Amino acid sequence: MQPTDTASGGRPRRSDATRAAILEAARERFASDGYERATIRAIARDAGIDPSMVMRYYGNKEGLFAAASEFDLRLPDLAAVPREEAGAVLVGHFLERWEEDEALNALLRVGVTNPAGAERMRAVFQEQVAPAVAAVCPDPERAGARAALVVSQILGMAVSRYVLRFPPAAGMPRAEAVAWLAPTVQRYLTAESP
Amino acid sequence: MQPTDTASGGRPRRSDATRAAILEAARERFASDGYERATIRAIARDAGIDPSMVMRYYGNKEGLFAAASEFDLRLPDLAAVPREEAGAVLVGHFLERWEEDEALNALLRVGVTNPAGAERMRAVFQEQVAPAVAAVCPDPERAGARAALVVSQILGMAVSRYVLRFPPAAGMPRAEAVAWLAPTVQRYLTAESP
DNA sequence: AGAGGAGGCCAACGGGCGTTGGCCTAGACT
DNA sequence: AGTCTAGGCCAACGCCCGTTGGCCTCCTCT
């Protein structure tokens, strides 16, 4: 039996470079093409290896996607920043993260088309975003709704800017986007009522 | 040569019912599956006809999508409503529209995955949303940016609610969503600066 | 009543896909 | 130095896709 999991603790394998190359190529393809059009054959070609290697290391296409879309938003601890800056910090962090990590775009593209992708996005929302938001919102029982509102604004900007590329959104300097979105997110985080 | 265009002025053809059935099935499939996974074979099966009929009437898959995603947002004339209610009216209209017309979901799903879909969304943005926004915004030269901001919030809520189905967003009563989003959109429409 | 064309189905093609299994090779361990 | 196994490639299978061309049938117009 071949070990296929991602070496937690084991000593380095000779194939680690190949595994990494596959993962990198997969992230790029999933990000730019979405799940269905990103073919294993193309990913293997990008990584310079045979398609069957992908199967050997990641089982099947779904397993490859699961591995490629595993990532950490690295959300800041909002309780540690001045309360009135939480919105700006959060928006700035998200946009920066989106521009540096194409896995985010991959997840977004796949989440919209593929049930498994959507499920993973829901998991990220629940495990990473909701807790981060709960740390600053005044009413814990409404933290979920607040997190959803925050995500709706940030996700919408990401879609407009990085996926659909509406000219005014894609061309807007990041600082300007942050300046417009920050008060919105701030309100969703902390306002007593709409 | 067969006429394939959509009967502008010509008298009704015997095949109009079939054409309509194809279009309806296509909208449903594109909306729920996205471009790649919505197969012509499945659409034809839904419509109760042979796949080759789809080709005859719409040329190819891309032509079918173009026909299926042709639609009108029917945006209200924002100049006709009290200035301070423009945000609420716009948000309410969009969410209502989204729930009644699956073509919107189809366009969104396809736009995220498929270049042609993205191009069509940009066209809808430019031809329908931007002018509607320009009617109320104070500075015509920044109307494009304002429209992009408005769309980012509305699109984000649509994605969260109808596509990814984040529980707090999907379960939120429409009135509550409108109440939270309206001030945001109002600000994007009319505020002098962030 | 006859002709012609529109509406429809069937069968097939070529291609790309995910996936499998067998075989070779070279590095690591004893 | 010899063995063994992990790493890699090649070829193929079966499936489903978009698309095509031929053929039949029934409505409609003269």
PDB file of C-alpha atoms in Angstrom, chain A residues 14 20 31 34 36 54 70 75 77-78 92 109 112 117 124 137 139 141 143 145-146 156 167 176 186 189 192:
ATOM      1  CA  ARG A  14      11.822  11.412  -2.484  1.00  0.00           C
ATOM      2  CA  ALA A  20       4.278  19.877  -4.421  1.00  0.00           C
ATOM      3  CA  ALA A  31      -8.256  28.851  -9.944  1.00  0.00           C
ATOM      4  CA  GLY A  34     -12.893  25.844 -12.296  1.00  0.00           C
ATOM      5  CA  GLU A  36     -14.730  20.686 -14.567  1.00  0.00           C
ATOM      6  CA  VAL A  54      -1.774  12.347  -9.763  1.00  0.00           C
ATOM      7  CA  GLU A  70      -6.906  23.215   1.914  1.00  0.00           C
ATOM      8  CA  LEU A  75      -7.589  35.817   9.934  1.00  0.00           C
ATOM      9  CA  ASP A  77      -7.500  38.365  16.012  1.00  0.00           C
ATOM     10  CA  LEU A  78     -10.033  41.163  15.811  1.00  0.00           C
ATOM     11  CA  GLY A  92      -7.650  44.855   4.005  1.00  0.00           C
ATOM     12  CA  ARG A 109     -14.679  29.255  -8.677  1.00  0.00           C
ATOM     13  CA  VAL A 112     -19.953  28.133  -7.263  1.00  0.00           C
ATOM     14  CA  GLY A 117     -16.618  22.952  -3.416  1.00  0.00           C
ATOM     15  CA  VAL A 124     -14.255  27.537   5.893  1.00  0.00           C
ATOM     16  CA  CYS A 137     -19.640  41.391  17.746  1.00  0.00           C
ATOM     17  CA  ASP A 139     -24.382  39.845  20.588  1.00  0.00           C
ATOM     18  CA  GLU A 141     -26.304  34.776  19.333  1.00  0.00           C
ATOM     19  CA  ALA A 143     -22.721  36.386  15.320  1.00  0.00           C
ATOM     20  CA  ALA A 145     -25.793  36.497  10.751  1.00  0.00           C
ATOM     21  CA  ARG A 146     -23.156  39.201  11.146  1.00  0.00           C
ATOM     22  CA  GLY A 156     -19.012  40.129  -3.675  1.00  0.00           C
ATOM     23  CA  PRO A 167     -13.700  47.143 -15.108  1.00  0.00           C
ATOM     24  CA  GLU A 176      -9.897  52.823  -2.368  1.00  0.00           C
ATOM     25  CA  GLN A 186     -17.632  47.762  10.485  1.00  0.00           C
ATOM     26  CA  LEU A 189     -19.715  43.717  12.814  1.00  0.00           C
ATOM     27  CA  GLU A 192     -26.785  47.291  17.219  1.00  0.00           C
TER      28      GLU A 192
END
